[in-house]
Amino acid sequence: MRLFTCDHCGQPVHFDNRQCVRCGHQLGFVPDRLAIYALEAEEGANWHLVAEPSSHVRFCANAELDICNWLVDADDPQPFCTACRHNRLVPNTDTQQGIDRWRRIGQAERHLFYSLLRWNLPHPDRQQDPVGGLVFDFLEDEVQGSNVVPARTGHEEGLIAIRAAEADDVTREQARTSMNEPYRTLLGHFRHETGHFIWNKLVRDRGRFDAFRTVFGDERADYGMALQSHYDNGPPPNWQENFISAYASAHPWEDFAECFAHYLHIVDTLETARSFGLAVDPFGYHEMAAEVDFNPYRAESADQLVSAWIPLSVAINAIQRSMGQPDSYPFILSPPVVAKLDYVRTLINDA
């Protein structure tokens, strides 16, 4: 996430900061402005922005458990912020484990919504769209006798289910290993599953099938059979030449969701790099030089993004290896994948 600034004292602050370490003011994120503001308390639960004494805001109801630092207008009848009002089933807050999971899940969810708001992508909740609105269930595993049945992550008509236990690093790593995946994060789940929702809203509901099928293939292929074939037989030979991940090769819907998730990965990380002024120019290897001298959220093409992303991700991976850590971005961006990313870029811009 990019750097922010305390608007009272100028101290650099981060997306999830609750308090300025320099001036001591409480901080809150205003979704409509996509910015963090220093606050002063009023009577009751209300606050006002230090720079705007006439403003009146309050924290999202999830701030009570330190889950969320987003703000809502004081007169808003909805107790939850723009992101949290999409939640239906949340982790068990009667236990410390449940609260810890909820905090990690909430952090990832707000990162997702930052991108949705930056692009002004459709995200109706179930009050605005009772049939296909975006809603999240964070599901607990079921205990059946001596066995634990893991909850399943998935999407169906705007309802996104995410296994709450994957907020635990050990559980998530076990799932990653068992599925032979190179990468698995909470934020990745949010971005991938929301990609299915975005496909519904921007492709299916707008009848834009021809352009989609030209790039990704025919989504009318039986989805259940395609997934079963993938699990039974694995990806096709040389899948890396055409797909961002092995799972993307299972079906055009999964291919789009994976590309949507990776597009958000790349854009958001490049914005972070730009915010910190990061550039790479390895001595003797000028073809690997790169600087993010453009706004990734307003990229002119996927090629513009990739030309900066590849050298930066190579450098980040090298740093990770120097620390004994796995690569942060263990993926190959082939020309067909770049074309798919450019389709996602165009779809977002047209929206």
C-alpha positions as YAML, in Angstrom:
chain: A
units: angstrom
residues:
- id: 1
  name: MET
  ca: [0.00, 0.00, 0.00]
- id: 2
  name: ARG
  ca: [1.20, 3.49, -0.76]
- id: 3
  name: LEU
  ca: [2.42, 5.89, 1.90]
- id: 4
  name: PHE
  ca: [0.01, 8.38, 3.42]
- id: 5
  name: THR
  ca: [0.66, 11.53, 5.46]
- id: 6
  name: CYS
  ca: [-0.72, 12.78, 8.73]
- id: 7
  name: ASP
  ca: [-2.44, 15.96, 7.59]
- id: 8
  name: HIS
  ca: [-1.76, 17.60, 10.96]
- id: 9
  name: CYS
  ca: [2.01, 17.23, 11.31]
- id: 10
  name: GLY
  ca: [3.20, 15.78, 7.99]
- id: 11
  name: GLN
  ca: [4.43, 12.48, 9.46]
- id: 12
  name: PRO
  ca: [4.41, 9.59, 6.97]
- id: 13
  name: VAL
  ca: [1.77, 7.06, 8.02]
- id: 14
  name: HIS
  ca: [0.68, 3.69, 6.71]
- id: 15
  name: PHE
  ca: [-2.68, 2.41, 5.52]
- id: 16
  name: ASP
  ca: [-3.39, 0.50, 8.73]
- id: 17
  name: ASN
  ca: [-2.05, 3.04, 11.24]
- id: 18
  name: ARG
  ca: [-4.43, 4.07, 14.01]
- id: 19
  name: GLN
  ca: [-2.35, 6.82, 15.62]
- id: 20
  name: CYS
  ca: [0.31, 9.27, 14.48]
- id: 21
  name: VAL
  ca: [3.57, 8.55, 16.29]
- id: 22
  name: ARG
  ca: [4.66, 12.21, 16.01]
- id: 23
  name: CYS
  ca: [1.66, 14.31, 17.04]
- id: 24
  name: GLY
  ca: [-0.34, 11.58, 18.79]
- id: 25
  name: HIS
  ca: [-3.60, 12.24, 16.95]
- id: 26
  name: GLN
  ca: [-6.00, 9.41, 16.30]
- id: 27
  name: LEU
  ca: [-6.06, 8.53, 12.60]
- id: 28
  name: GLY
  ca: [-8.92, 7.34, 10.42]
- id: 29
  name: PHE
  ca: [-9.34, 6.49, 6.76]
- id: 30
  name: VAL
  ca: [-12.03, 8.31, 4.78]
- id: 31
  name: PRO
  ca: [-13.10, 5.98, 1.94]
- id: 32
  name: ASP
  ca: [-14.72, 8.72, -0.15]
- id: 33
  name: ARG
  ca: [-11.41, 10.59, -0.23]
- id: 34
  name: LEU
  ca: [-9.08, 7.57, -0.15]
- id: 35
  name: ALA
  ca: [-6.97, 9.34, 2.45]
- id: 36
  name: ILE
  ca: [-6.04, 9.19, 6.13]
- id: 37
  name: TYR
  ca: [-6.92, 12.10, 8.42]
- id: 38
  name: ALA
  ca: [-5.96, 13.21, 11.91]
- id: 39
  name: LEU
  ca: [-8.97, 13.33, 14.24]
- id: 40
  name: GLU
  ca: [-10.17, 15.08, 17.37]
- id: 41
  name: ALA
  ca: [-12.79, 13.54, 19.63]
- id: 42
  name: GLU
  ca: [-16.21, 15.05, 20.19]
- id: 43
  name: GLU
  ca: [-18.92, 14.08, 22.64]
- id: 44
  name: GLY
  ca: [-20.13, 10.53, 22.40]
- id: 45
  name: ALA
  ca: [-18.71, 8.39, 19.62]
- id: 46
  name: ASN
  ca: [-18.21, 11.20, 17.11]
- id: 47
  name: TRP
  ca: [-15.01, 12.77, 15.87]
- id: 48
  name: HIS
  ca: [-14.11, 15.55, 13.48]
- id: 49
  name: LEU
  ca: [-11.20, 15.98, 11.12]
- id: 50
  name: VAL
  ca: [-8.58, 18.24, 12.70]
- id: 51
  name: ALA
  ca: [-8.34, 20.26, 9.49]
- id: 52
  name: GLU
  ca: [-12.13, 20.50, 9.19]
- id: 53
  name: PRO
  ca: [-13.77, 21.21, 12.57]
- id: 54
  name: SER
  ca: [-17.21, 21.32, 10.95]
- id: 55
  name: SER
  ca: [-16.93, 17.72, 9.79]
- id: 56
  name: HIS
  ca: [-18.54, 14.99, 11.90]
- id: 57
  name: VAL
  ca: [-17.57, 11.35, 11.53]
- id: 58
  name: ARG
  ca: [-17.43, 8.16, 13.55]
- id: 59
  name: PHE
  ca: [-15.50, 4.96, 13.26]
- id: 60
  name: CYS
  ca: [-16.86, 1.81, 11.67]
- id: 61
  name: ALA
  ca: [-18.59, -0.37, 14.27]
- id: 62
  name: ASN
  ca: [-15.79, -2.92, 13.83]
- id: 63
  name: ALA
  ca: [-13.36, -0.45, 15.39]
- id: 64
  name: GLU
  ca: [-14.55, -1.63, 18.81]
- id: 65
  name: LEU
  ca: [-12.40, -4.75, 18.45]
- id: 66
  name: ASP
  ca: [-9.64, -2.93, 16.55]
- id: 67
  name: ILE
  ca: [-10.77, -4.66, 13.36]
- id: 68
  name: CYS
  ca: [-11.19, -1.54, 11.22]
- id: 69
  name: ASN
  ca: [-9.93, 2.07, 11.10]
- id: 70
  name: TRP
  ca: [-12.29, 3.36, 8.40]
- id: 71
  name: LEU
  ca: [-14.72, 6.22, 9.00]
- id: 72
  name: VAL
  ca: [-18.37, 6.84, 8.18]
- id: 73
  name: ASP
  ca: [-20.33, 10.08, 8.29]
- id: 74
  name: ALA
  ca: [-21.82, 10.70, 11.74]
- id: 75
  name: ASP
  ca: [-25.34, 10.82, 10.30]
- id: 76
  name: ASP
  ca: [-24.97, 7.63, 8.24]
- id: 77
  name: PRO
  ca: [-27.59, 5.11, 9.46]
- id: 78
  name: GLN
  ca: [-25.29, 2.25, 8.47]
- id: 79
  name: PRO
  ca: [-23.02, 1.33, 11.43]
- id: 80
  name: PHE
  ca: [-20.33, -0.20, 9.23]
- id: 81
  name: CYS
  ca: [-17.92, 1.36, 6.77]
- id: 82
  name: THR
  ca: [-17.97, 0.96, 2.99]
- id: 83
  name: ALA
  ca: [-15.99, -2.28, 3.20]
- id: 84
  name: CYS
  ca: [-17.36, -3.91, 6.36]
- id: 85
  name: ARG
  ca: [-21.02, -3.49, 5.40]
- id: 86
  name: HIS
  ca: [-20.47, -6.26, 2.85]
- id: 87
  name: ASN
  ca: [-19.81, -8.84, 5.58]
- id: 88
  name: ARG
  ca: [-22.49, -11.32, 6.61]
- id: 89
  name: LEU
  ca: [-20.82, -14.10, 8.61]
- id: 90
  name: VAL
  ca: [-17.68, -13.12, 10.53]
- id: 91
  name: PRO
  ca: [-15.23, -15.07, 12.71]
- id: 92
  name: ASN
  ca: [-16.17, -15.93, 16.29]
- id: 93
  name: THR
  ca: [-15.27, -12.88, 18.38]
- id: 94
  name: ASP
  ca: [-15.87, -14.74, 21.66]
- id: 95
  name: THR
  ca: [-12.33, -16.14, 21.39]
- id: 96
  name: GLN
  ca: [-8.96, -14.45, 20.99]
- id: 97
  name: GLN
  ca: [-8.24, -16.71, 18.03]
- id: 98
  name: GLY
  ca: [-11.41, -15.51, 16.35]
- id: 99
  name: ILE
  ca: [-10.55, -11.86, 16.96]
- id: 100
  name: ASP
  ca: [-7.03, -12.35, 15.63]
- id: 101
  name: ARG
  ca: [-8.39, -14.00, 12.51]
- id: 102
  name: TRP
  ca: [-10.95, -11.25, 12.04]
- id: 103
  name: ARG
  ca: [-8.25, -8.58, 12.25]
- id: 104
  name: ARG
  ca: [-6.12, -10.25, 9.57]
- id: 105
  name: ILE
  ca: [-9.15, -10.85, 7.36]
- id: 106
  name: GLY
  ca: [-10.32, -7.25, 7.79]
- id: 107
  name: GLN
  ca: [-6.91, -5.93, 6.84]
- id: 108
  name: ALA
  ca: [-6.92, -7.91, 3.58]
- id: 109
  name: GLU
  ca: [-10.51, -6.91, 2.83]
- id: 110
  name: ARG
  ca: [-9.73, -3.20, 3.17]
- id: 111
  name: HIS
  ca: [-6.80, -3.57, 0.78]
- id: 112
  name: LEU
  ca: [-9.19, -5.09, -1.75]
- id: 113
  name: PHE
  ca: [-11.71, -2.29, -1.32]
- id: 114
  name: TYR
  ca: [-9.01, 0.35, -1.69]
- id: 115
  name: SER
  ca: [-8.51, -0.91, -5.25]
- id: 116
  name: LEU
  ca: [-12.24, -1.19, -5.98]
- id: 117
  name: LEU
  ca: [-12.72, 2.40, -4.82]
- id: 118
  name: ARG
  ca: [-9.68, 3.70, -6.72]
- id: 119
  name: TRP
  ca: [-11.20, 2.41, -9.95]
- id: 120
  name: ASN
  ca: [-14.79, 3.10, -8.94]
- id: 121
  name: LEU
  ca: [-15.67, -0.51, -9.77]
- id: 122
  name: PRO
  ca: [-19.21, -1.70, -9.02]
- id: 123
  name: HIS
  ca: [-19.59, -3.15, -5.53]
- id: 124
  name: PRO
  ca: [-23.28, -3.08, -4.56]
- id: 125
  name: ASP
  ca: [-24.07, -4.76, -1.25]
- id: 126
  name: ARG
  ca: [-27.07, -7.01, -0.67]
- id: 127
  name: GLN
  ca: [-29.29, -4.09, 0.34]
- id: 128
  name: GLN
  ca: [-28.59, -2.41, -2.99]
- id: 129
  name: ASP
  ca: [-28.71, -5.64, -5.02]
- id: 130
  name: PRO
  ca: [-30.49, -8.42, -3.08]
- id: 131
  name: VAL
  ca: [-29.77, -11.06, -5.75]
- id: 132
  name: GLY
  ca: [-26.21, -10.41, -6.95]
- id: 133
  name: GLY
  ca: [-24.73, -7.90, -4.53]
- id: 134
  name: LEU
  ca: [-21.27, -8.47, -3.08]
- id: 135
  name: VAL
  ca: [-21.33, -10.18, 0.32]
- id: 136
  name: PHE
  ca: [-18.72, -12.11, 2.32]
- id: 137
  name: ASP
  ca: [-19.07, -15.11, 4.60]
- id: 138
  name: PHE
  ca: [-15.96, -15.99, 6.63]
- id: 139
  name: LEU
  ca: [-16.63, -19.60, 7.45]
- id: 140
  name: GLU
  ca: [-15.45, -21.70, 10.37]
- id: 141
  name: ASP
  ca: [-14.36, -25.30, 9.84]
- id: 142
  name: GLU
  ca: [-16.90, -27.93, 10.89]
- id: 143
  name: VAL
  ca: [-16.05, -30.45, 13.59]
- id: 144
  name: GLN
  ca: [-17.65, -33.82, 12.93]
- id: 145
  name: GLY
  ca: [-16.71, -36.19, 15.73]
- id: 146
  name: SER
  ca: [-12.93, -36.45, 15.72]
- id: 147
  name: ASN
  ca: [-12.65, -35.00, 12.21]
- id: 148
  name: VAL
  ca: [-12.37, -31.42, 11.05]
- id: 149
  name: VAL
  ca: [-14.04, -30.62, 7.75]
- id: 150
  name: PRO
  ca: [-12.41, -27.49, 6.27]
- id: 151
  name: ALA
  ca: [-14.71, -24.72, 5.08]
- id: 152
  name: ARG
  ca: [-14.47, -24.04, 1.35]
- id: 153
  name: THR
  ca: [-13.49, -20.79, -0.30]
- id: 154
  name: GLY
  ca: [-15.51, -19.87, -3.38]
- id: 155
  name: HIS
  ca: [-17.94, -17.56, -5.17]
- id: 156
  name: GLU
  ca: [-21.57, -17.83, -6.22]
- id: 157
  name: GLU
  ca: [-23.55, -14.87, -7.60]
- id: 158
  name: GLY
  ca: [-21.79, -12.26, -5.49]
- id: 159
  name: LEU
  ca: [-21.57, -14.40, -2.35]
- id: 160
  name: ILE
  ca: [-17.90, -14.94, -1.53]
- id: 161
  name: ALA
  ca: [-17.03, -17.54, 1.08]
- id: 162
  name: ILE
  ca: [-13.55, -17.52, 2.61]
- id: 163
  name: ARG
  ca: [-12.28, -20.07, 5.08]
- id: 164
  name: ALA
  ca: [-11.57, -18.13, 8.28]
- id: 165
  name: ALA
  ca: [-8.84, -20.58, 9.33]
- id: 166
  name: GLU
  ca: [-6.71, -19.40, 6.41]
- id: 167
  name: ALA
  ca: [-6.02, -16.29, 8.45]
- id: 168
  name: ASP
  ca: [-3.67, -18.60, 10.40]
- id: 169
  name: ASP
  ca: [-0.29, -18.84, 8.70]
- id: 170
  name: VAL
  ca: [0.20, -22.53, 9.52]
- id: 171
  name: THR
  ca: [-3.20, -23.56, 8.17]
- id: 172
  name: ARG
  ca: [-2.78, -21.52, 5.01]
- id: 173
  name: GLU
  ca: [0.69, -22.95, 4.37]
- id: 174
  name: GLN
  ca: [-0.62, -26.47, 4.83]
- id: 175
  name: ALA
  ca: [-3.36, -25.75, 2.28]
- id: 176
  name: ARG
  ca: [-0.83, -24.25, -0.14]
- id: 177
  name: THR
  ca: [1.44, -27.27, 0.14]
- id: 178
  name: SER
  ca: [-1.36, -29.81, -0.20]
- id: 179
  name: MET
  ca: [-2.57, -28.09, -3.39]
- id: 180
  name: ASN
  ca: [0.96, -27.66, -4.76]
- id: 181
  name: GLU
  ca: [0.53, -23.90, -5.13]
- id: 182
  name: PRO
  ca: [3.48, -21.48, -5.33]
- id: 183
  name: TYR
  ca: [1.54, -18.68, -3.66]
- id: 184
  name: ARG
  ca: [-1.43, -18.39, -1.29]
- id: 185
  name: THR
  ca: [-2.52, -15.34, 0.73]
- id: 186
  name: LEU
  ca: [-5.69, -13.94, 2.24]
- id: 187
  name: LEU
  ca: [-5.47, -10.93, -0.04]
- id: 188
  name: GLY
  ca: [-5.06, -13.26, -3.00]
- id: 189
  name: HIS
  ca: [-8.30, -15.04, -2.03]
- id: 190
  name: PHE
  ca: [-10.15, -11.73, -1.84]
- id: 191
  name: ARG
  ca: [-8.85, -10.56, -5.19]
- id: 192
  name: HIS
  ca: [-9.43, -13.86, -6.99]
- id: 193
  name: GLU
  ca: [-12.96, -14.47, -5.73]
- id: 194
  name: THR
  ca: [-13.92, -10.83, -6.34]
- id: 195
  name: GLY
  ca: [-12.68, -11.34, -9.89]
- id: 196
  name: HIS
  ca: [-15.62, -13.72, -10.42]
- id: 197
  name: PHE
  ca: [-17.99, -11.05, -9.13]
- id: 198
  name: ILE
  ca: [-16.43, -8.42, -11.42]
- id: 199
  name: TRP
  ca: [-16.80, -10.78, -14.39]
- id: 200
  name: ASN
  ca: [-20.51, -11.05, -13.62]
- id: 201
  name: LYS
  ca: [-20.93, -7.29, -13.44]
- id: 202
  name: LEU
  ca: [-18.70, -6.12, -16.29]
- id: 203
  name: VAL
  ca: [-18.85, -8.99, -18.78]
- id: 204
  name: ARG
  ca: [-21.96, -11.12, -18.25]
- id: 205
  name: ASP
  ca: [-24.40, -8.42, -17.16]
- id: 206
  name: ARG
  ca: [-23.24, -6.09, -19.95]
- id: 207
  name: GLY
  ca: [-23.27, -8.78, -22.63]
- id: 208
  name: ARG
  ca: [-19.60, -8.35, -23.53]
- id: 209
  name: PHE
  ca: [-18.95, -11.99, -24.35]
- id: 210
  name: ASP
  ca: [-17.29, -11.71, -27.76]
- id: 211
  name: ALA
  ca: [-14.29, -9.70, -26.59]
- id: 212
  name: PHE
  ca: [-13.91, -11.95, -23.55]
- id: 213
  name: ARG
  ca: [-14.02, -15.17, -25.56]
- id: 214
  name: THR
  ca: [-11.46, -13.84, -28.02]
- id: 215
  name: VAL
  ca: [-8.93, -13.53, -25.18]
- id: 216
  name: PHE
  ca: [-9.91, -16.20, -22.64]
- id: 217
  name: GLY
  ca: [-11.92, -18.77, -24.60]
- id: 218
  name: ASP
  ca: [-15.53, -19.90, -24.37]
- id: 219
  name: GLU
  ca: [-16.83, -19.80, -20.80]
- id: 220
  name: ARG
  ca: [-19.83, -21.89, -21.84]
- id: 221
  name: ALA
  ca: [-17.67, -25.02, -21.44]
- id: 222
  name: ASP
  ca: [-19.08, -27.09, -18.56]
- id: 223
  name: TYR
  ca: [-17.51, -25.60, -15.44]
- id: 224
  name: GLY
  ca: [-17.93, -28.62, -13.16]
- id: 225
  name: MET
  ca: [-16.46, -31.01, -15.70]
- id: 226
  name: ALA
  ca: [-13.57, -28.65, -16.41]
- id: 227
  name: LEU
  ca: [-12.64, -28.41, -12.73]
- id: 228
  name: GLN
  ca: [-12.92, -32.16, -12.25]
- id: 229
  name: SER
  ca: [-10.66, -32.74, -15.25]
- id: 230
  name: HIS
  ca: [-8.16, -30.27, -13.81]
- id: 231
  name: TYR
  ca: [-8.10, -31.99, -10.44]
- id: 232
  name: ASP
  ca: [-7.90, -35.45, -12.01]
- id: 233
  name: ASN
  ca: [-5.37, -34.75, -14.76]
- id: 234
  name: GLY
  ca: [-3.62, -31.53, -13.81]
- id: 235
  name: PRO
  ca: [-2.93, -28.61, -16.16]
- id: 236
  name: PRO
  ca: [-2.10, -29.13, -19.85]
- id: 237
  name: PRO
  ca: [1.55, -29.49, -20.89]
- id: 238
  name: ASN
  ca: [3.41, -26.19, -21.19]
- id: 239
  name: TRP
  ca: [0.56, -24.35, -19.49]
- id: 240
  name: GLN
  ca: [3.00, -21.57, -18.51]
- id: 241
  name: GLU
  ca: [3.02, -20.40, -22.12]
- id: 242
  name: ASN
  ca: [-0.61, -19.28, -21.95]
- id: 243
  name: PHE
  ca: [-1.70, -19.05, -18.31]
- id: 244
  name: ILE
  ca: [-0.63, -17.10, -15.22]
- id: 245
  name: SER
  ca: [-1.09, -20.18, -13.01]
- id: 246
  name: ALA
  ca: [-1.91, -23.85, -13.33]
- id: 247
  name: TYR
  ca: [-5.36, -23.25, -11.88]
- id: 248
  name: ALA
  ca: [-6.07, -20.58, -14.49]
- id: 249
  name: SER
  ca: [-5.94, -23.29, -17.17]
- id: 250
  name: ALA
  ca: [-8.95, -25.09, -15.67]
- id: 251
  name: HIS
  ca: [-11.67, -22.86, -17.18]
- id: 252
  name: PRO
  ca: [-12.00, -19.36, -18.70]
- id: 253
  name: TRP
  ca: [-13.78, -18.13, -15.55]
- id: 254
  name: GLU
  ca: [-10.81, -19.17, -13.41]
- id: 255
  name: ASP
  ca: [-8.39, -17.74, -15.96]
- id: 256
  name: PHE
  ca: [-10.11, -14.36, -15.71]
- id: 257
  name: ALA
  ca: [-10.28, -14.44, -11.90]
- id: 258
  name: GLU
  ca: [-6.58, -15.28, -11.68]
- id: 259
  name: CYS
  ca: [-5.66, -12.51, -14.13]
- id: 260
  name: PHE
  ca: [-7.85, -10.02, -12.28]
- id: 261
  name: ALA
  ca: [-6.14, -10.93, -9.00]
- id: 262
  name: HIS
  ca: [-2.68, -10.61, -10.54]
- id: 263
  name: TYR
  ca: [-3.57, -7.31, -12.14]
- id: 264
  name: LEU
  ca: [-4.43, -5.98, -8.68]
- id: 265
  name: HIS
  ca: [-1.24, -7.52, -7.25]
- id: 266
  name: ILE
  ca: [0.89, -5.77, -9.85]
- id: 267
  name: VAL
  ca: [-0.85, -2.40, -9.83]
- id: 268
  name: ASP
  ca: [-0.99, -2.12, -6.05]
- id: 269
  name: THR
  ca: [2.65, -3.16, -5.58]
- id: 270
  name: LEU
  ca: [3.83, -0.77, -8.28]
- id: 271
  name: GLU
  ca: [1.93, 2.03, -6.55]
- id: 272
  name: THR
  ca: [3.77, 1.11, -3.35]
- id: 273
  name: ALA
  ca: [7.10, 1.18, -5.18]
- id: 274
  name: ARG
  ca: [6.25, 4.55, -6.70]
- id: 275
  name: SER
  ca: [5.22, 5.93, -3.31]
- id: 276
  name: PHE
  ca: [8.59, 4.93, -1.83]
- id: 277
  name: GLY
  ca: [10.54, 6.15, -4.86]
- id: 278
  name: LEU
  ca: [11.88, 2.68, -5.58]
- id: 279
  name: ALA
  ca: [13.81, 2.10, -8.80]
- id: 280
  name: VAL
  ca: [16.15, -0.65, -9.97]
- id: 281
  name: ASP
  ca: [19.21, -0.16, -12.16]
- id: 282
  name: PRO
  ca: [21.61, -3.06, -11.60]
- id: 283
  name: PHE
  ca: [25.18, -2.15, -12.53]
- id: 284
  name: GLY
  ca: [26.08, -3.71, -15.86]
- id: 285
  name: TYR
  ca: [22.53, -4.88, -16.55]
- id: 286
  name: HIS
  ca: [20.78, -1.77, -17.80]
- id: 287
  name: GLU
  ca: [18.17, -3.85, -19.61]
- id: 288
  name: MET
  ca: [16.85, -4.69, -16.13]
- id: 289
  name: ALA
  ca: [16.50, -1.05, -15.10]
- id: 290
  name: ALA
  ca: [13.03, 0.19, -14.19]
- id: 291
  name: GLU
  ca: [11.36, 3.11, -12.48]
- id: 292
  name: VAL
  ca: [7.67, 3.59, -11.72]
- id: 293
  name: ASP
  ca: [7.35, 7.09, -13.15]
- id: 294
  name: PHE
  ca: [3.64, 6.75, -13.94]
- id: 295
  name: ASN
  ca: [0.43, 6.14, -12.01]
- id: 296
  name: PRO
  ca: [-0.13, 2.37, -12.11]
- id: 297
  name: TYR
  ca: [-3.86, 2.83, -11.52]
- id: 298
  name: ARG
  ca: [-3.97, 4.84, -14.76]
- id: 299
  name: ALA
  ca: [-1.58, 2.72, -16.82]
- id: 300
  name: GLU
  ca: [-1.77, 3.21, -20.57]
- id: 301
  name: SER
  ca: [-1.25, -0.49, -21.27]
- id: 302
  name: ALA
  ca: [-0.34, -3.75, -19.60]
- id: 303
  name: ASP
  ca: [3.02, -3.51, -21.36]
- id: 304
  name: GLN
  ca: [3.71, -0.30, -19.43]
- id: 305
  name: LEU
  ca: [2.98, -2.11, -16.18]
- id: 306
  name: VAL
  ca: [4.94, -5.23, -17.06]
- id: 307
  name: SER
  ca: [8.00, -3.32, -18.23]
- id: 308
  name: ALA
  ca: [8.30, -1.90, -14.71]
- id: 309
  name: TRP
  ca: [6.99, -4.95, -12.89]
- id: 310
  name: ILE
  ca: [9.36, -7.61, -14.20]
- id: 311
  name: PRO
  ca: [12.62, -5.89, -13.17]
- id: 312
  name: LEU
  ca: [11.13, -4.86, -9.83]
- id: 313
  name: SER
  ca: [9.76, -8.32, -9.06]
- id: 314
  name: VAL
  ca: [13.09, -9.92, -10.00]
- id: 315
  name: ALA
  ca: [14.84, -7.60, -7.53]
- id: 316
  name: ILE
  ca: [12.25, -8.30, -4.81]
- id: 317
  name: ASN
  ca: [12.59, -12.04, -5.36]
- id: 318
  name: ALA
  ca: [16.37, -11.76, -5.10]
- id: 319
  name: ILE
  ca: [16.05, -9.88, -1.80]
- id: 320
  name: GLN
  ca: [13.64, -12.54, -0.52]
- id: 321
  name: ARG
  ca: [16.12, -15.28, -1.38]
- id: 322
  name: SER
  ca: [18.88, -13.38, 0.41]
- id: 323
  name: MET
  ca: [16.69, -13.51, 3.52]
- id: 324
  name: GLY
  ca: [16.02, -17.23, 3.11]
- id: 325
  name: GLN
  ca: [12.42, -16.55, 2.08]
- id: 326
  name: PRO
  ca: [10.48, -17.85, -0.95]
- id: 327
  name: ASP
  ca: [9.95, -15.62, -3.96]
- id: 328
  name: SER
  ca: [7.31, -12.93, -3.47]
- id: 329
  name: TYR
  ca: [6.18, -13.31, -7.09]
- id: 330
  name: PRO
  ca: [6.90, -16.80, -8.46]
- id: 331
  name: PHE
  ca: [5.06, -16.38, -11.77]
- id: 332
  name: ILE
  ca: [5.91, -15.95, -15.45]
- id: 333
  name: LEU
  ca: [4.26, -13.27, -17.56]
- id: 334
  name: SER
  ca: [4.17, -14.70, -21.08]
- id: 335
  name: PRO
  ca: [2.90, -12.60, -24.03]
- id: 336
  name: PRO
  ca: [-0.56, -14.28, -23.96]
- id: 337
  name: VAL
  ca: [-0.80, -13.55, -20.23]
- id: 338
  name: VAL
  ca: [0.15, -9.91, -20.80]
- id: 339
  name: ALA
  ca: [-2.63, -9.71, -23.40]
- id: 340
  name: LYS
  ca: [-5.07, -11.04, -20.81]
- id: 341
  name: LEU
  ca: [-3.87, -8.46, -18.28]
- id: 342
  name: ASP
  ca: [-4.43, -5.76, -20.88]
- id: 343
  name: TYR
  ca: [-7.98, -7.02, -21.36]
- id: 344
  name: VAL
  ca: [-8.52, -6.64, -17.61]
- id: 345
  name: ARG
  ca: [-7.06, -3.13, -17.75]
- id: 346
  name: THR
  ca: [-9.38, -2.16, -20.60]
- id: 347
  name: LEU
  ca: [-12.40, -3.67, -18.87]
- id: 348
  name: ILE
  ca: [-11.64, -1.72, -15.68]
- id: 349
  name: ASN
  ca: [-11.09, 1.54, -17.58]
- id: 350
  name: ASP
  ca: [-14.31, 1.12, -19.55]
- id: 351
  name: ALA
  ca: [-16.22, 0.53, -16.32]
...
